[in-house]
Short mmCIF file of C-alpha atoms in Angstrom, two decimals:
data_model
loop_
_atom_site.label_atom_id
_atom_site.label_comp_id
_atom_site.label_asym_id
_atom_site.label_seq_id
_atom_site.Cartn_x
_atom_site.Cartn_y
_atom_site.Cartn_z
CA UNK A 572 22.55 39.82 4.80
CA UNK A 573 23.41 37.41 2.24
CA UNK A 574 21.45 37.27 -0.91
CA UNK A 575 20.95 34.05 -3.01
CA UNK A 576 19.58 34.32 -6.69
CA UNK A 577 16.81 32.00 -7.36
CA UNK A 578 18.54 30.59 -10.52
CA UNK A 579 21.24 28.17 -11.91
CA UNK A 580 22.61 26.15 -8.91
CA UNK A 581 19.85 27.32 -6.59
CA UNK A 582 17.59 24.24 -7.31
CA UNK A 583 20.24 21.73 -6.32
CA UNK A 584 22.34 23.49 -3.73
CA UNK A 585 20.07 25.81 -1.88
CA UNK A 586 19.91 23.66 1.31
CA UNK A 587 23.88 23.57 1.48
CA UNK A 588 24.05 27.32 0.95
CA UNK A 589 21.30 28.58 3.10
CA UNK A 590 22.16 26.25 6.05
CA UNK A 591 25.91 27.30 5.89
CA UNK A 592 25.28 30.97 5.91
CA UNK A 593 22.64 30.81 8.54
CA UNK A 594 24.83 28.39 10.48
CA UNK A 595 27.33 31.22 10.69
CA UNK A 596 24.68 33.53 12.01
CA UNK A 597 24.02 35.49 8.80
CA UNK A 598 20.61 36.43 7.48
CA UNK A 599 19.57 35.13 4.05
CA UNK A 600 17.25 36.60 1.55
CA UNK A 601 16.24 35.02 -1.78
CA UNK A 602 15.44 36.85 -4.89
CA UNK A 603 11.85 36.80 -5.75
CA UNK A 604 10.24 34.02 -7.89
CA UNK A 605 11.01 34.58 -11.63
CA UNK A 606 8.62 37.12 -13.32
CA UNK A 607 8.66 39.10 -16.41
CA UNK A 608 10.51 42.06 -14.78
CA UNK A 609 13.37 39.89 -13.75
CA UNK A 610 13.60 38.31 -17.04
CA UNK A 611 13.50 41.59 -18.89
CA UNK A 612 16.23 42.91 -16.58
CA UNK A 613 18.52 39.88 -17.29
CA UNK A 614 17.99 39.85 -21.08
CA UNK A 615 18.88 43.68 -21.06
CA UNK A 616 21.96 43.27 -19.03
CA UNK A 617 23.37 40.00 -20.44
CA UNK A 618 25.37 39.39 -23.69
CA UNK A 619 23.13 38.15 -26.63
CA UNK A 620 25.04 34.90 -26.92
CA UNK A 621 24.00 33.77 -23.39
CA UNK A 622 21.53 31.05 -22.83
CA UNK A 623 18.23 31.88 -21.14
CA UNK A 624 19.21 30.55 -17.69
CA UNK A 625 22.43 32.78 -17.71
CA UNK A 626 20.35 35.72 -18.70
CA UNK A 627 17.78 34.99 -15.89
CA UNK A 628 20.68 34.78 -13.42
CA UNK A 629 21.50 38.38 -14.27
CA UNK A 630 18.02 39.29 -13.38
CA UNK A 631 17.89 37.66 -10.23
CA UNK A 632 21.03 39.07 -9.07
CA UNK A 633 19.94 42.56 -9.97
CA UNK A 634 16.59 41.83 -8.03
CA UNK A 635 18.62 41.56 -4.92
CA UNK A 636 19.97 45.15 -5.17
CA UNK A 637 19.11 47.07 -1.98
CA UNK A 638 18.11 43.73 -0.30
CA UNK A 639 21.62 42.24 0.67
CA UNK A 640 24.87 43.24 1.64
CA UNK A 641 26.36 40.47 -0.51
CA UNK A 642 24.99 38.21 -3.31
CA UNK A 643 26.52 34.86 -3.09
CA UNK A 644 27.88 34.04 -6.63
CA UNK A 645 29.91 30.70 -6.72
CA UNK A 646 32.20 30.14 -9.61
CA UNK A 647 31.18 26.48 -10.25
CA UNK A 648 34.19 25.02 -12.29
CA UNK A 649 33.76 21.48 -11.29
CA UNK A 650 31.30 19.95 -8.69
CA UNK A 651 32.40 16.38 -9.33
CA UNK A 652 35.77 14.61 -9.67
CA UNK A 653 36.97 14.51 -13.27
CA UNK A 654 34.28 16.66 -14.64
CA UNK A 655 33.65 20.31 -15.53
CA UNK A 656 30.48 22.54 -15.93
CA UNK A 657 29.52 24.75 -18.81
CA UNK A 658 31.91 27.60 -19.41
CA UNK A 659 29.29 30.08 -18.54
CA UNK A 660 29.18 28.81 -15.07
CA UNK A 661 32.80 29.38 -14.76
CA UNK A 662 32.65 32.91 -16.18
CA UNK A 663 29.45 34.16 -14.57
CA UNK A 664 31.13 36.21 -11.74
CA UNK A 665 33.23 37.92 -14.37
CA UNK A 666 30.31 38.58 -16.64
CA UNK A 667 28.42 40.16 -13.81
CA UNK A 668 31.24 42.29 -12.84
CA UNK A 669 31.27 43.39 -16.56
CA UNK A 670 27.58 44.38 -16.33
CA UNK A 671 28.07 46.01 -13.00
CA UNK A 672 30.80 48.30 -14.49
CA UNK A 673 28.06 49.91 -16.39
CA UNK A 674 25.24 49.80 -13.81
CA UNK A 675 26.22 50.93 -10.31
CA UNK A 676 23.07 49.57 -8.86
CA UNK A 677 24.32 45.90 -8.90
CA UNK A 678 24.86 44.52 -5.36
CA UNK A 679 28.28 43.37 -4.08
CA UNK A 680 29.06 39.91 -4.94
CA UNK A 681 30.58 37.28 -2.62
CA UNK A 682 32.59 34.97 -4.97
CA UNK A 683 33.87 31.61 -4.17
CA UNK A 684 35.59 29.09 -6.43
CA UNK A 685 34.28 25.41 -6.59
CA UNK A 686 36.73 23.11 -8.29
CA UNK A 687 36.59 19.50 -7.36
CA UNK A 688 39.27 18.64 -9.93
CA UNK A 689 41.80 20.12 -7.40
CA UNK A 690 42.67 18.29 -4.27
CA UNK A 691 40.30 19.79 -1.58
CA UNK A 692 38.91 22.20 -3.99
CA UNK A 693 35.25 21.36 -3.62
CA UNK A 694 32.26 23.04 -1.87
CA UNK A 695 34.05 23.05 1.54
CA UNK A 696 36.86 25.08 0.37
CA UNK A 697 34.65 27.39 -1.54
CA UNK A 698 32.33 27.91 1.45
CA UNK A 699 35.43 28.47 3.55
CA UNK A 700 36.73 31.14 1.14
CA UNK A 701 33.33 32.96 1.28
CA UNK A 702 33.05 32.82 5.12
CA UNK A 703 36.72 33.97 5.66
CA UNK A 704 36.01 36.87 3.34
CA UNK A 705 33.27 37.80 5.72
CA UNK A 706 35.62 37.49 8.73
CA UNK A 707 34.53 34.31 10.35
CA UNK A 708 36.74 31.99 12.34
CA UNK A 709 37.81 28.50 11.03
CA UNK A 710 36.09 26.94 13.94
CA UNK A 711 32.75 28.55 13.28
CA UNK A 712 33.07 27.68 9.72
CA UNK A 713 33.54 23.99 10.37
CA UNK A 714 30.54 23.84 12.59
CA UNK A 715 28.42 25.62 9.99
CA UNK A 716 29.64 23.20 7.28
CA UNK A 717 28.48 20.21 9.41
CA UNK A 718 24.98 21.71 9.52
CA UNK A 719 25.01 22.53 5.85
CA UNK A 720 26.01 19.11 4.72
CA UNK A 721 23.37 17.54 6.78
CA UNK A 722 20.68 19.65 5.32
CA UNK A 723 22.10 18.92 1.80
CA UNK A 724 22.12 15.13 2.34
CA UNK A 725 18.63 15.18 3.72
CA UNK A 726 17.41 17.12 0.71
CA UNK A 727 19.10 14.65 -1.82
CA UNK A 728 17.66 11.68 0.19
CA UNK A 729 14.05 13.17 -0.23
CA UNK A 730 14.68 13.50 -3.96
CA UNK A 731 15.86 9.84 -4.33
CA UNK A 732 12.92 8.72 -2.48
CA UNK A 733 10.63 10.29 -5.02
CA UNK A 734 9.59 13.38 -3.36
CA UNK A 735 8.66 16.10 -5.83
CA UNK A 736 11.75 18.60 -5.90
CA UNK A 737 9.86 21.80 -5.45
CA UNK A 738 8.16 20.33 -2.35
CA UNK A 739 11.46 19.00 -0.93
CA UNK A 740 13.06 22.43 -1.61
CA UNK A 741 10.26 24.39 0.13
CA UNK A 742 11.52 23.68 3.51
CA UNK A 743 14.77 25.20 2.80
CA UNK A 744 13.17 28.26 0.97
CA UNK A 745 11.68 29.23 4.42
CA UNK A 746 14.82 28.73 6.58
CA UNK A 747 18.34 27.10 6.73
CA UNK A 748 17.65 26.17 10.34
CA UNK A 749 15.20 23.55 9.54
CA UNK A 750 17.12 21.01 11.36
CA UNK A 751 15.87 20.57 14.97
CA UNK A 752 18.34 20.38 17.96
CA UNK A 753 18.01 16.63 18.02
CA UNK A 754 18.94 16.36 14.33
CA UNK A 755 15.52 15.48 13.07
CA UNK A 756 14.13 17.26 9.99
CA UNK A 757 10.42 18.22 10.18
CA UNK A 758 8.18 16.85 7.62
CA UNK A 759 7.45 19.00 4.66
CA UNK A 760 4.47 21.19 5.07
CA UNK A 761 3.36 20.62 1.50
CA UNK A 762 1.12 17.64 0.79
CA UNK A 763 2.17 15.14 -1.80
CA UNK A 764 0.25 15.66 -4.90
CA UNK A 765 -2.35 13.06 -5.76
CA UNK A 766 -1.69 11.63 -9.29
CA UNK A 767 -3.91 8.90 -10.75
CA UNK A 768 -2.00 5.57 -10.84
CA UNK A 769 -3.20 4.88 -14.38
CA UNK A 770 -1.82 8.03 -15.86
CA UNK A 771 1.05 7.82 -18.43
CA UNK A 772 4.64 7.67 -16.85
CA UNK A 773 6.93 10.37 -18.63
CA UNK A 774 10.55 11.27 -17.96
CA UNK A 775 11.10 14.92 -18.20
CA UNK A 776 14.76 15.64 -18.67
CA UNK A 777 16.44 18.90 -18.48
CA UNK A 778 18.55 21.09 -16.15
CA UNK A 779 16.83 21.74 -12.76
CA UNK A 780 17.06 25.49 -13.33
CA UNK A 781 15.11 24.87 -16.52
CA UNK A 782 12.45 22.51 -15.26
CA UNK A 783 11.76 24.00 -11.87
CA UNK A 784 11.47 27.53 -12.99
CA UNK A 785 7.77 27.62 -13.63
CA UNK A 786 7.84 30.96 -15.46
CA UNK A 787 10.45 30.07 -18.19
CA UNK A 788 9.33 26.49 -18.53
CA UNK A 789 5.66 27.75 -19.09
CA UNK A 790 4.76 25.58 -16.00
CA UNK A 791 5.55 22.43 -17.87
CA UNK A 792 5.53 20.07 -14.84
CA UNK A 793 2.33 21.58 -13.43
CA UNK A 794 0.75 21.15 -16.79
CA UNK A 795 1.76 17.50 -17.05
CA UNK A 796 0.61 16.79 -13.42
CA UNK A 797 -2.76 18.39 -14.22
CA UNK A 798 -3.14 15.97 -17.03
CA UNK A 799 -2.62 13.11 -14.67
CA UNK A 800 0.90 12.30 -15.92
CA UNK A 801 3.29 10.67 -13.51
CA UNK A 802 6.54 12.63 -14.03
CA UNK A 803 10.04 11.57 -13.26
CA UNK A 804 13.05 14.17 -13.22
CA UNK A 805 16.77 13.69 -13.20
CA UNK A 806 17.02 14.66 -9.51
CA UNK A 807 15.19 11.53 -8.62
CA UNK A 808 17.83 9.54 -10.32
CA UNK A 809 20.66 7.90 -8.36
CA UNK A 810 24.07 8.86 -9.56
CA UNK A 811 25.32 5.26 -9.66
CA UNK A 812 22.50 4.29 -12.03
CA UNK A 813 23.41 7.17 -14.33
CA UNK A 814 26.98 6.18 -14.39
CA UNK A 815 26.16 2.58 -15.28
CA UNK A 816 23.87 3.73 -18.13
CA UNK A 817 26.57 5.80 -19.72
CA UNK A 818 29.05 2.98 -19.76
CA UNK A 819 27.86 2.10 -23.29
CA UNK A 820 29.38 5.34 -24.61
CA UNK A 821 32.89 5.12 -26.11
CA UNK A 822 33.94 8.15 -24.10
CA UNK A 823 32.83 9.48 -20.72
CA UNK A 824 31.29 12.74 -20.78
CA UNK A 825 33.09 15.54 -18.91
CA UNK A 826 30.16 17.75 -18.15
CA UNK A 827 28.65 16.68 -14.82
CA UNK A 828 25.13 18.04 -15.50
CA UNK A 829 25.23 16.51 -19.03
CA UNK A 830 26.36 13.13 -17.71
CA UNK A 831 23.51 13.31 -15.23
CA UNK A 832 20.82 14.00 -17.92
CA UNK A 833 22.15 11.51 -20.38
CA UNK A 834 22.51 8.82 -17.79
CA UNK A 835 19.03 9.44 -16.57
CA UNK A 836 17.57 9.39 -20.11
CA UNK A 837 19.49 6.18 -21.06
CA UNK A 838 18.60 4.31 -17.88
CA UNK A 839 14.84 5.44 -18.09
CA UNK A 840 14.43 4.52 -21.71
CA UNK A 841 15.05 0.92 -20.56
CA UNK A 842 12.46 1.22 -17.90
CA UNK A 843 8.70 0.99 -18.46
CA UNK A 844 8.00 4.68 -19.22
CA UNK A 845 5.46 6.04 -21.95
CA UNK A 846 7.44 8.85 -23.25
CA UNK A 847 10.47 11.28 -22.72
CA UNK A 848 10.56 15.00 -22.86
CA UNK A 849 13.85 16.84 -23.17
CA UNK A 850 13.88 20.55 -22.18
CA UNK A 851 16.81 22.43 -23.72
CA UNK A 852 17.90 26.02 -23.47
CA UNK A 853 18.48 27.68 -26.88
CA UNK A 854 22.11 28.68 -27.08
CA UNK A 855 23.23 25.96 -24.66
CA UNK A 856 26.22 24.04 -26.26
CA UNK A 857 26.03 20.94 -24.01
CA UNK A 858 22.13 20.71 -24.45
CA UNK A 859 22.49 20.68 -28.20
CA UNK A 860 24.79 17.74 -27.88
CA UNK A 861 23.17 15.82 -25.10
CA UNK A 862 19.58 16.33 -26.54
CA UNK A 863 20.84 14.85 -29.78
CA UNK A 864 22.40 11.80 -28.28
CA UNK A 865 19.13 11.22 -26.20
CA UNK A 866 17.07 11.51 -29.41
CA UNK A 867 19.32 9.05 -31.27
CA UNK A 868 18.98 6.46 -28.62
CA UNK A 869 15.25 6.99 -28.44
CA UNK A 870 15.16 6.38 -32.19
CA UNK A 871 17.31 3.30 -31.96
CA UNK A 872 14.93 1.73 -29.33
CA UNK A 873 12.01 2.69 -31.44
CA UNK A 874 9.51 2.25 -28.47
CA UNK A 875 9.90 5.46 -26.52
CA UNK A 876 8.08 8.64 -27.83
CA UNK A 877 10.49 11.57 -27.75
CA UNK A 878 9.79 15.25 -27.55
CA UNK A 879 12.39 18.03 -27.61
CA UNK A 880 11.47 21.52 -26.31
CA UNK A 881 13.81 24.33 -26.94
CA UNK A 882 13.15 27.30 -24.91
CA UNK A 883 14.27 30.91 -25.01
CA UNK A 884 13.04 34.30 -23.93
CA UNK A 885 10.88 34.46 -27.03
CA UNK A 886 9.17 31.23 -26.76
CA UNK A 887 5.51 31.40 -26.70
CA UNK A 888 3.20 29.72 -24.20
CA UNK A 889 0.62 28.78 -26.82
CA UNK A 890 3.18 26.79 -28.89
CA UNK A 891 4.49 24.81 -26.01
CA UNK A 892 0.98 23.81 -24.81
CA UNK A 893 0.01 22.79 -28.29
CA UNK A 894 3.19 20.56 -28.56
CA UNK A 895 2.67 19.13 -25.11
CA UNK A 896 -1.00 18.16 -25.84
CA UNK A 897 -0.16 16.63 -29.20
CA UNK A 898 2.54 14.64 -27.62
CA UNK A 899 0.20 13.35 -24.74
CA UNK A 900 -2.36 12.50 -27.47
CA UNK A 901 0.36 10.41 -29.42
CA UNK A 902 1.23 8.58 -26.04
CA UNK A 903 -2.53 7.80 -25.35
CA UNK A 904 -3.01 6.45 -28.78
CA UNK A 905 -0.15 4.21 -28.52
CA UNK A 906 -1.15 2.94 -25.07
CA UNK A 907 -4.61 2.20 -26.52
CA UNK A 908 -3.20 0.41 -29.39
CA UNK A 909 -1.15 -1.78 -27.09
CA UNK A 910 -4.30 -2.62 -25.19
CA UNK A 911 -6.14 -3.46 -28.32
CA UNK A 912 -3.29 -5.78 -29.52
CA UNK A 913 -3.24 -7.42 -26.23
CA UNK A 914 -6.96 -8.05 -26.14
CA UNK A 915 -6.77 -9.43 -29.85
#
């Protein structure tokens, strides 16, 4: 039984991971949806300097105690050529081992290194390492990888086509064997949400593990959709468009997730959007820089309302709701002003 924590890379790579392990013949169990118990366990076990998503990861790993033989904990050094991830991604297996040294209830970890800066050091090598540690043959591993990449590519295609990420991910939360024998993926069982076409169009930028964890994000996306807002997130953005948008910078960013966030923001600020919300994790070094760069460009353009939401374990729901409502009120007043000017 392989456990997968519902945090960090989960929201972008679950189809790849789950389809691979189930393709090998392993059973897979996911940690529960984030709740206060998981958050409190993570905060208690982690170091104070860690950002909220990392603290949450501790809690999700701990939540799999007694439910899995191994918990898959990839050391994500680099997932794209010539880039790196946050140092906390690199050190998370060692940080967890440190916590496990003082708490014997932590489950056994299955660690694999993902380093695309090395020749052949990407996800295929990492998954091969993990499977070989479990005793599987190279032939079986290759077959499982084919299934896994087919699942991942289908997931990414759905996102680019505009499907709401939690809806696209829901298929793989149920099973990694969603691909039918003929190679056709069944349609999502979730209906697309109906959003009024006249609602404001707002880009919500932030790491996937921030935006799509409804507990720690105070259900930000759900609240916006309930207000009739048309939301676009970084997962819906094509990588090439992001790269093109960041060419105005004097130097290329070497954080892959940061480059995606900045590129998405710069591209969308030149599109007909009504506002941009950037969700940052308190204590996240890359977020502090990317959020500042996005805000500077928004001010320079002078036509895109911008809201920065910084979230940690102490953030109160009432404060977030108040700021969202004030931001939406600002956007609606601006839209009404444009309409009045046009009529005049």
